[in-house]
Coordinates of C-alpha atoms in Angstrom, one line a residue:
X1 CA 96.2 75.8 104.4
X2 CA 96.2 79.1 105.9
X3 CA 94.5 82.8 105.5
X4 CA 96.4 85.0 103.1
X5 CA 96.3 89.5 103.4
X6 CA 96.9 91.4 100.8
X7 CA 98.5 95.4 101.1
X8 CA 100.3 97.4 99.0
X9 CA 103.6 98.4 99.7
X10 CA 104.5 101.5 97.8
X11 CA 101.7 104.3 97.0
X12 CA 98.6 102.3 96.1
X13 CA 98.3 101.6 92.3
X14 CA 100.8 98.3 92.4
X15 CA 98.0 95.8 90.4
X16 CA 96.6 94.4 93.6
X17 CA 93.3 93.5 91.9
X18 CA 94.9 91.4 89.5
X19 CA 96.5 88.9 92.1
X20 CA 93.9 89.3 94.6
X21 CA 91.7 87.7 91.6
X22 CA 94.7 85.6 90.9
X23 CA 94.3 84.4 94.7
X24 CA 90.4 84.4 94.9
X25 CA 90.6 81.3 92.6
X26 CA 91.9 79.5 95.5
X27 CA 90.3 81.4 98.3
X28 CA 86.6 81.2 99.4
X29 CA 86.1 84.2 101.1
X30 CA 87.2 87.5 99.8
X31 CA 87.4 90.9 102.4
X32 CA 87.6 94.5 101.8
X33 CA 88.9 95.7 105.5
X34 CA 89.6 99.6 105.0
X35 CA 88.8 102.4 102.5
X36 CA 86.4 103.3 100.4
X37 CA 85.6 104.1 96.7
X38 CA 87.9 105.6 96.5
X39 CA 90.6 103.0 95.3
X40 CA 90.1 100.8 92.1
X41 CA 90.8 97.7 90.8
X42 CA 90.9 96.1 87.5
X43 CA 90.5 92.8 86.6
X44 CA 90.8 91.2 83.3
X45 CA 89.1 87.9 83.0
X46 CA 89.3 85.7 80.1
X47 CA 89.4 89.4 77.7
X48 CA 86.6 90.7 80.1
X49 CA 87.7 94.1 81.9
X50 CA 85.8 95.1 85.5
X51 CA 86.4 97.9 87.0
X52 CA 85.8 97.3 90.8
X53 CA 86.3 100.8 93.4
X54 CA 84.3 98.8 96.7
X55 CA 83.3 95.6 96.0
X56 CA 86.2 92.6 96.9
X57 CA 87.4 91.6 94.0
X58 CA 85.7 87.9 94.4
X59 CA 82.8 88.9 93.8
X60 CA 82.9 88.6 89.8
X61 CA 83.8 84.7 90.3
X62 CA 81.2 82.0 91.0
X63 CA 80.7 80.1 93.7
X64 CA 82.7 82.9 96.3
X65 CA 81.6 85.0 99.2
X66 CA 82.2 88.5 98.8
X67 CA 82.0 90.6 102.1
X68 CA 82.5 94.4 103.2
X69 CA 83.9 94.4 106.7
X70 CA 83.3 97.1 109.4
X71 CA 86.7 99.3 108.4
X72 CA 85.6 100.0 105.1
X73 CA 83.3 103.4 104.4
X74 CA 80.6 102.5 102.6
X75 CA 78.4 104.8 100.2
X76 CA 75.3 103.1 99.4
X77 CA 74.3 104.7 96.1
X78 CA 77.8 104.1 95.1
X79 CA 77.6 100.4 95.9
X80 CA 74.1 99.9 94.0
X81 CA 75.7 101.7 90.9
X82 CA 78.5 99.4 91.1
X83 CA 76.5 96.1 91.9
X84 CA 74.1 97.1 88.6
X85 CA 77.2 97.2 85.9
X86 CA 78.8 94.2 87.4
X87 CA 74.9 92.9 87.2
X88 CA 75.1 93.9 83.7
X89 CA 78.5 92.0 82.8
X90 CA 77.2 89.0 84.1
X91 CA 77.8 88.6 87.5
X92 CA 75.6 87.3 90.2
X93 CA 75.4 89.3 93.4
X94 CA 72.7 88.3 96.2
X95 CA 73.1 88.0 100.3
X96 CA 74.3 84.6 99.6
X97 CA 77.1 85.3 97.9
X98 CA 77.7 89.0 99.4
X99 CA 77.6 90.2 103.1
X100 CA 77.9 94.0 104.2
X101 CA 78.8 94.6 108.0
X102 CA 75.8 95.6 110.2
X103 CA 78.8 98.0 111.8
X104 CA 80.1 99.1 108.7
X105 CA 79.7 103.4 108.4
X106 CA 78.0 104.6 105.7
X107 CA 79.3 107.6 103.6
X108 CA 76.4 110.6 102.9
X109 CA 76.3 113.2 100.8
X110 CA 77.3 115.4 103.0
X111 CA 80.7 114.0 103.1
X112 CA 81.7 114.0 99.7
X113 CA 80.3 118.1 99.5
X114 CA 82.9 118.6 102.7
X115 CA 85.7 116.9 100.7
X116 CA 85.3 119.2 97.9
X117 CA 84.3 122.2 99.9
X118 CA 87.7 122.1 102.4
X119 CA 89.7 121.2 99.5
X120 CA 88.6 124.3 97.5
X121 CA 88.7 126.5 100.4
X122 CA 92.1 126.0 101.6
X123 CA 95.2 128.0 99.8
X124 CA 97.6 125.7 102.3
X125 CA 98.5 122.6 101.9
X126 CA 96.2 120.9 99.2
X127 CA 96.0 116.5 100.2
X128 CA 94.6 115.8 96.8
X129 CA 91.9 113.9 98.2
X130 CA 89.7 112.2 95.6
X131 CA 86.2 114.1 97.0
X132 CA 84.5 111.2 97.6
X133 CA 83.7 111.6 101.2
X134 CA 86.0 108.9 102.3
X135 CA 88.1 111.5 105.3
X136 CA 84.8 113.2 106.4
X137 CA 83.0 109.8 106.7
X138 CA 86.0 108.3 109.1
X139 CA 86.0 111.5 111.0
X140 CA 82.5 111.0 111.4
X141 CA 82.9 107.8 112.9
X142 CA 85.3 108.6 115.6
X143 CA 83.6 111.4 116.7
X144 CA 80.9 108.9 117.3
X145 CA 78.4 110.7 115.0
X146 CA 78.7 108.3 111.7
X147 CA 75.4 106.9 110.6
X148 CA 76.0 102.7 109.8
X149 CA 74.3 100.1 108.0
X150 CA 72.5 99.0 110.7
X151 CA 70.7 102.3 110.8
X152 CA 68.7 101.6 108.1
X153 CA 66.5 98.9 109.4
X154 CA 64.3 101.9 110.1
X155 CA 63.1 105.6 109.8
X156 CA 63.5 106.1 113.6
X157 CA 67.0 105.0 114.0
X158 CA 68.1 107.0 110.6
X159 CA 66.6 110.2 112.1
X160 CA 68.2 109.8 115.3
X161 CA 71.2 109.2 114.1
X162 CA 70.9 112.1 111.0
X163 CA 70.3 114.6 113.9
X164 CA 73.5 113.7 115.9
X165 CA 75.4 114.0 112.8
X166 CA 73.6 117.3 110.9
X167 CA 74.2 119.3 114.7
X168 CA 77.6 118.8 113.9
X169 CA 77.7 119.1 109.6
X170 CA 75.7 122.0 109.6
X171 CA 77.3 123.9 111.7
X172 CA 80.3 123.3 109.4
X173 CA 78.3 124.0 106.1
X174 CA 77.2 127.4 108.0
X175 CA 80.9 128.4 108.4
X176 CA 82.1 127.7 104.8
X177 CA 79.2 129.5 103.0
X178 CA 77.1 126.1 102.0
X179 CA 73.6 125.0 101.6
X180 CA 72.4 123.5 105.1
X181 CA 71.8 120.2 104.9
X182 CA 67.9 119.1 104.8
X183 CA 67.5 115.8 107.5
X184 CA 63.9 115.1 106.0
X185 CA 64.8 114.9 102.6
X186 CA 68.1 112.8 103.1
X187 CA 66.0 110.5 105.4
X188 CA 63.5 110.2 102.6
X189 CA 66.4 109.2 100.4
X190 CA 67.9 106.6 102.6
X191 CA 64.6 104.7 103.5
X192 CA 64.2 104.1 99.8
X193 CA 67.3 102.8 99.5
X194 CA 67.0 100.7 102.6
X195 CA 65.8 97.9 101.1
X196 CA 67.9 97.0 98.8
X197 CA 71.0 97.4 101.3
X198 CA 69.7 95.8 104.0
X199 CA 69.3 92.3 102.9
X200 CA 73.1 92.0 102.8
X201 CA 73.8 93.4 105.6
X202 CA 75.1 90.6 108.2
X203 CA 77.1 90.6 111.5
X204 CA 80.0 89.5 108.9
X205 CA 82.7 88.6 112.3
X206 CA 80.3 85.8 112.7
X207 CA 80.6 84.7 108.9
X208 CA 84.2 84.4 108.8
X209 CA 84.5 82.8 112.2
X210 CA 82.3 80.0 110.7
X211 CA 84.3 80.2 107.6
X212 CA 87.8 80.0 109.5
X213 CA 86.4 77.2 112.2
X214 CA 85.4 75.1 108.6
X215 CA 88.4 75.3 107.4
X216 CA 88.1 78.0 104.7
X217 CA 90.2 79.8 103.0
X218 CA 89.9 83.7 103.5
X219 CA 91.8 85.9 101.6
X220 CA 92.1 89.8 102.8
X221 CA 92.0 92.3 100.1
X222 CA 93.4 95.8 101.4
X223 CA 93.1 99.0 99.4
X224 CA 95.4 102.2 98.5
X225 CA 99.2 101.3 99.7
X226 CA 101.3 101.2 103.0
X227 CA 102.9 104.9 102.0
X228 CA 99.2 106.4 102.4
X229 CA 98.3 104.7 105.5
X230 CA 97.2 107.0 108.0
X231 CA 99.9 106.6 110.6
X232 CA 103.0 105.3 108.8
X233 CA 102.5 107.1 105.4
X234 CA 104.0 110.1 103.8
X235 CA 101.5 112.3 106.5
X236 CA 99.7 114.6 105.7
X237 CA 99.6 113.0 101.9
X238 CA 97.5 110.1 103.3
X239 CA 94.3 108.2 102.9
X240 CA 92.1 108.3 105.8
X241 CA 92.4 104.3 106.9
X242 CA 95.2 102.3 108.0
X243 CA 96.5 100.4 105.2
X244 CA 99.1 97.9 106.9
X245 CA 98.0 94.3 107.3
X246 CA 97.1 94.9 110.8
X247 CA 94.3 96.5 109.9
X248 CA 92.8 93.8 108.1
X249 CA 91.7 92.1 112.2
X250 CA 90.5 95.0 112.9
X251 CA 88.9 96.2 109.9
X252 CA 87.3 92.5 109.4
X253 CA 86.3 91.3 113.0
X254 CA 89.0 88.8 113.2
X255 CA 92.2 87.8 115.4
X256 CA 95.6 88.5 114.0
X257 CA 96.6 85.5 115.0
X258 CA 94.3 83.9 112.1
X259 CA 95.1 86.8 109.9
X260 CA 97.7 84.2 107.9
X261 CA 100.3 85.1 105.2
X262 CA 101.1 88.9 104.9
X263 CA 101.6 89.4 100.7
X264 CA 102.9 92.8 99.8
X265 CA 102.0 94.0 96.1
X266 CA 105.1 95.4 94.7
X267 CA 105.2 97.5 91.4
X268 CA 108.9 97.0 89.5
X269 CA 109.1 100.9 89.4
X270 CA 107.4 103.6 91.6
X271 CA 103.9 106.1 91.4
X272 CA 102.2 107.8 92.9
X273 CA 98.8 110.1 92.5
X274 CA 98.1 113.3 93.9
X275 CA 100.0 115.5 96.0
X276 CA 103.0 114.6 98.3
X277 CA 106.8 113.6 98.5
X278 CA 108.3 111.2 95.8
X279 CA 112.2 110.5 96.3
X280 CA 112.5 108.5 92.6
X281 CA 110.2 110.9 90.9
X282 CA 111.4 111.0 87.5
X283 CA 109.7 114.6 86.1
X284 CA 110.8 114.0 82.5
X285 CA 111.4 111.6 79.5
X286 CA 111.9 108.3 81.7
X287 CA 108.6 109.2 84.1
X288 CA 106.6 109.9 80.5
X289 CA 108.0 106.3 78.9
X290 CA 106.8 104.6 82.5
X291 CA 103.9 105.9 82.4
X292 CA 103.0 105.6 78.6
X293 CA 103.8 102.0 78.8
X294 CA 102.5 101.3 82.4
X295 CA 98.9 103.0 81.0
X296 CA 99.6 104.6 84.6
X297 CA 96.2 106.2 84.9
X298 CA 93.8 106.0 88.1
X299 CA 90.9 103.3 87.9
X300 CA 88.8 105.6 89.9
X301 CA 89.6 109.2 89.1
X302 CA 91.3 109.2 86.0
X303 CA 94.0 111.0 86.8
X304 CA 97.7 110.9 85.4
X305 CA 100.0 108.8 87.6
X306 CA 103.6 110.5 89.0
X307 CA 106.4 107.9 88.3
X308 CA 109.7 107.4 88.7
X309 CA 112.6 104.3 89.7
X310 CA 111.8 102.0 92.7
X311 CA 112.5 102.8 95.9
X312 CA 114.0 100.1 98.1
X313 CA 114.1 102.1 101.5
X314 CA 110.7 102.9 101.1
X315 CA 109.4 99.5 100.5
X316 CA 111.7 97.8 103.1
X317 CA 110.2 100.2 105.8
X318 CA 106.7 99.3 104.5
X319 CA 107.6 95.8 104.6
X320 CA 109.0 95.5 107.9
X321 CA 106.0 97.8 109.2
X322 CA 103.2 95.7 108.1
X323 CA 105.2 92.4 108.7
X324 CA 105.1 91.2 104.8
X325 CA 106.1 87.5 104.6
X326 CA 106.5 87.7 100.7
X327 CA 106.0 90.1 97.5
X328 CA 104.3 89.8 94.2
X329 CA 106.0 91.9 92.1
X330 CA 104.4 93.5 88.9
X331 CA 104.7 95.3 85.9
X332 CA 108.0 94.3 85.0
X333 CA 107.2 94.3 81.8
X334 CA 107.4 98.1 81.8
X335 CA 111.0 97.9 81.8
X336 CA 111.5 95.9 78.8
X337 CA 113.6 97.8 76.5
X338 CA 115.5 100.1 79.2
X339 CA 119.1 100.1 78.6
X340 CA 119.6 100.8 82.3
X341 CA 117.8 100.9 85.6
X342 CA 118.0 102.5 88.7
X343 CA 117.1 101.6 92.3
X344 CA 117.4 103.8 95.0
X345 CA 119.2 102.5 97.8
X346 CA 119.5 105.2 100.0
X347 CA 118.7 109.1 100.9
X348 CA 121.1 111.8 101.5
X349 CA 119.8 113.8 104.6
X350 CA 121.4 116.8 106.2
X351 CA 124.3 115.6 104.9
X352 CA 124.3 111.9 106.1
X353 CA 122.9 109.0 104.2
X354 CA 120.3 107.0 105.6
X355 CA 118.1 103.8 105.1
X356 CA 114.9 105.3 106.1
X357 CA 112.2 107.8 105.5
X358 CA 112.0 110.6 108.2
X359 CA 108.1 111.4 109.3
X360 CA 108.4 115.2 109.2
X361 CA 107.4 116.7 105.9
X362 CA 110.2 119.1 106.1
X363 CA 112.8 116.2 106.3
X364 CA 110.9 114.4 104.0
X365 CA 111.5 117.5 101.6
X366 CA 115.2 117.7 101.5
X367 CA 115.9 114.2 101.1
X368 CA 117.9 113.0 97.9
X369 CA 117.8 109.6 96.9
X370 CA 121.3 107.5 96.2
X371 CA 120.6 105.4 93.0
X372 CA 122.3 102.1 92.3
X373 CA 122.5 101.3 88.7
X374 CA 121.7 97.7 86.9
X375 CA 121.7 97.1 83.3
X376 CA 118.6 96.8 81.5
X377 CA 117.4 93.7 79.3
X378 CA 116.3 94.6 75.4
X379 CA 114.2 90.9 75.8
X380 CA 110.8 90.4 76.8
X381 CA 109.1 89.3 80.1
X382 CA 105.6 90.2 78.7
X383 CA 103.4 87.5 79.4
X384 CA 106.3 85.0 81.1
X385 CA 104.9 81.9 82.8
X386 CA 108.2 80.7 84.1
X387 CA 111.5 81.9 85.3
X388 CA 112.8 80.1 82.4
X389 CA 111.2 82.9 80.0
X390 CA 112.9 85.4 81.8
X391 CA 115.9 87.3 80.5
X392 CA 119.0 86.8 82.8
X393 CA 119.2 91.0 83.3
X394 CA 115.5 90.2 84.5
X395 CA 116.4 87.7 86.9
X396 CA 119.2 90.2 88.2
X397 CA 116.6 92.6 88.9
X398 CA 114.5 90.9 90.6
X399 CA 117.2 89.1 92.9
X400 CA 118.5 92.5 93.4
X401 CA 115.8 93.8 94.8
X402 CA 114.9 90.9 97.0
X403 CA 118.6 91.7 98.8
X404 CA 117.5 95.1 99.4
X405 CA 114.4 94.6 101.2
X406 CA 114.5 92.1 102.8
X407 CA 111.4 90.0 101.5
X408 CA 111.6 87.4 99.0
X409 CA 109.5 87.1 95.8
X410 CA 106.3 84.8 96.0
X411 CA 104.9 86.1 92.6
X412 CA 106.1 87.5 89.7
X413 CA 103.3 89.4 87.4
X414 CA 104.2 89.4 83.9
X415 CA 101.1 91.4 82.4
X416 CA 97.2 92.8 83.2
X417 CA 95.9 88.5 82.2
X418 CA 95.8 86.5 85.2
X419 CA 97.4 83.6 84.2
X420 CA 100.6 85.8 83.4
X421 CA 101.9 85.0 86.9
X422 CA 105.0 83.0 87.9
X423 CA 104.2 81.4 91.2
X424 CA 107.3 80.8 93.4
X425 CA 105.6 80.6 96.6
X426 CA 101.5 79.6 97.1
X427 CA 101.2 82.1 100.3
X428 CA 97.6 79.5 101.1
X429 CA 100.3 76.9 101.6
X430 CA 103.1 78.5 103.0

């Protein structure tokens, strides 16, 4: 019985929260290692729908322990907000069931107003970042200048820490026109908000070395996808984190040699939100069906999801990058009805074909994808249980795309319920 991580492979947006809850059943520690709030999940439990953007997805089922590890960004007043309307459908959250990381940085105000403010000012290049202070609060904390949970345990140490940090932000606010920022007041705000952070706040590498050295089951629940990871994504259309498994030792407080099964969530088709290249894009009748039927909205921001085929090359390279072991693939339920598919299988660059996607964005620009084309299946795999349920053009698919990248199947998702899941492979027993 082993550790299990959990990354997207594609663009963020491929149902993680479903099978992280799917997993959480069986796991009994759950860890958010990178982002922000600025990635949700959905879970749908027994007709109840929570919409989760920063706490791990464990945290709506008894008898688990949730915890925030030191790669995540944290904003406090986001995290009390969310922790009240989970409150308010029932759950139970309290520092013995929920653990923040004494290291862990926290997101101000201040970030969020840079987000916004650089994003408005630039005529360039826009990322499409989500304003929610996620970049600026990262940036923060490698220039050594981020103010962390463990800051709160007093006035003194949130001062000392707000003055490092305002030397540098108000400079900045100067320069684009803003409001300075008032230390006082914002200290003022954090020390009443102090109290109801700081009981959870834990030295959390401690936590799930106890849980690991007792045998435990820990389960790794990344955010966003391997495309927008800082290093290996579609640059400069990123998130601000690392996204790959990797990320999830350093992120947590843990070796990667007890980091366990690597599962990549795989969507049937491809999306993406926001700005940024898209090979499979399909900007017309087939995106619109895939995204009417696929409800392809953001949980966070709302905003209309980009869709198009799937894209083997891309999700080998994300596969073999973050060292996947096996996928879950959802939504393939979408594609019920389709009287053909298409998978891309290649790209057309400067007048080769090749099996990867360059880094530069100019390459990255001019690519073309090469399509291979499967019939469709007029059946339905809504709500399938076992491969038995599944039409035969299904089955094709999905053995179709296991030959292309590399990575065999160890869930198949079936719909939003949780108990809509084929189970090939148990990644805690593998």
């Amino acid at each position: 019985m082993g550790n299990v991580v959990v990354v997207g492979s594609q663009w963020g947006d491929e149902g993680k929260g479903k099978i992280v809850d799917w997993l959480s059943e069986r796991a009994d520690v759950v860890v958010r290692f990178q982002g922000g709030h600025n990635a949700g999940h959905t879970l749908v439990i027994d007709g109840k729908v929570y919409k989760l953007s920063l706490l791990p997805s464990g945290i709506v089922r008894g008898g688990k322990k949730s915890v925030i590890g030191n790669g995540v960004v944290v904003d406090p007043w986001a995290l009390i907000s969310e922790m009240d309307k989970l409150r308010q459908q029932g759950a139970e959250i309290s520092p013995d069931n929920f653990e923040i990381a004494a290291n862990a940085t926290l997101i101000m105000p201040y970030h969020s107003e840079l987000d916004g403010l650089r994003e408005d000012a630039t005529s360039a290049i826009k990322i499409g970042t989500t304003r929610r202070g996620i970049g600026p609060a990262y940036e923060d904390k490698v220039g050594r200048r981020a103010i962390r949970a463990c800051d709160l345990i007093s006035r003194d140490h949130i001062e000392a820490r707000l003055n490092v940090a305002l030397a540098h932000h108000n400079t900045l606010r100067k320069g684009l026109g803003a409001k300075l920022v008032n230390g006082a007041k914002l200290a003022d705000e954090l020390m009443k908000l102090a109290p109801t952070i700081m009981p959870y706040v834990k030295n959390v590498w401690r936590t799930l070395d106890d849980a690991d050295k007792n045998g435990k089951r820990i389960l790794f629940e990344g955010a966003q996808g391997t495309l927008l990871d800082i290093d290996h994504g579609t640059y400069p259309f990123v998130t601000s984190s690392n996204t790959i498994a990797g990320q999830a030792a350093g992120g947590a407080g843990m070796g990667p040699a007890k980091l366990g099964y690597i599962l990549g969530i795989t969507k049937a088709y491809t999306t993406r939100v926001g700005e940024g290249p898209f090979p499979t894009e399909q900007d017309n009748d087939i995106g619109q069906y895939l995204g009417e039927k696929g409800h392809e909205f953001g949980v966070v921001t709302g905003r209309k999801r980009r869709c198009g085929w799937f894209d083997a090359v891309l999700v080998r390279q994300s596969l073999t990058i973050g060292g996947v072991t096996g996928i879950a693939l959802t939504k393939l339920d979408v594609l019920d009805g389709m009287k053909e598919l298409k998978v891309c299988v290649g790209y057309k660059h400067k007048g080769k074909t090749v099996d990867y996607l360059p880094y530069s964005m100019e390459d990255q620009a001019s690519i073309e994808a090469v399509y291979e084309t499967m019939e469709g299946w007029n059946e339905t795999t809504f709500g399938a249980r076992s491969w038995a349920d599944l039409p035969a053009q299904a089955i094709k698919y999905i053995r179709r795309i296991e030959e292309l990248i590399g990575v065999p199947v160890a869930l198949l998702s079936t719909s939003p319920e949780r108990d809509d899941t084929i189970l090939v492979r148990d990644p805690f027993q593998d």
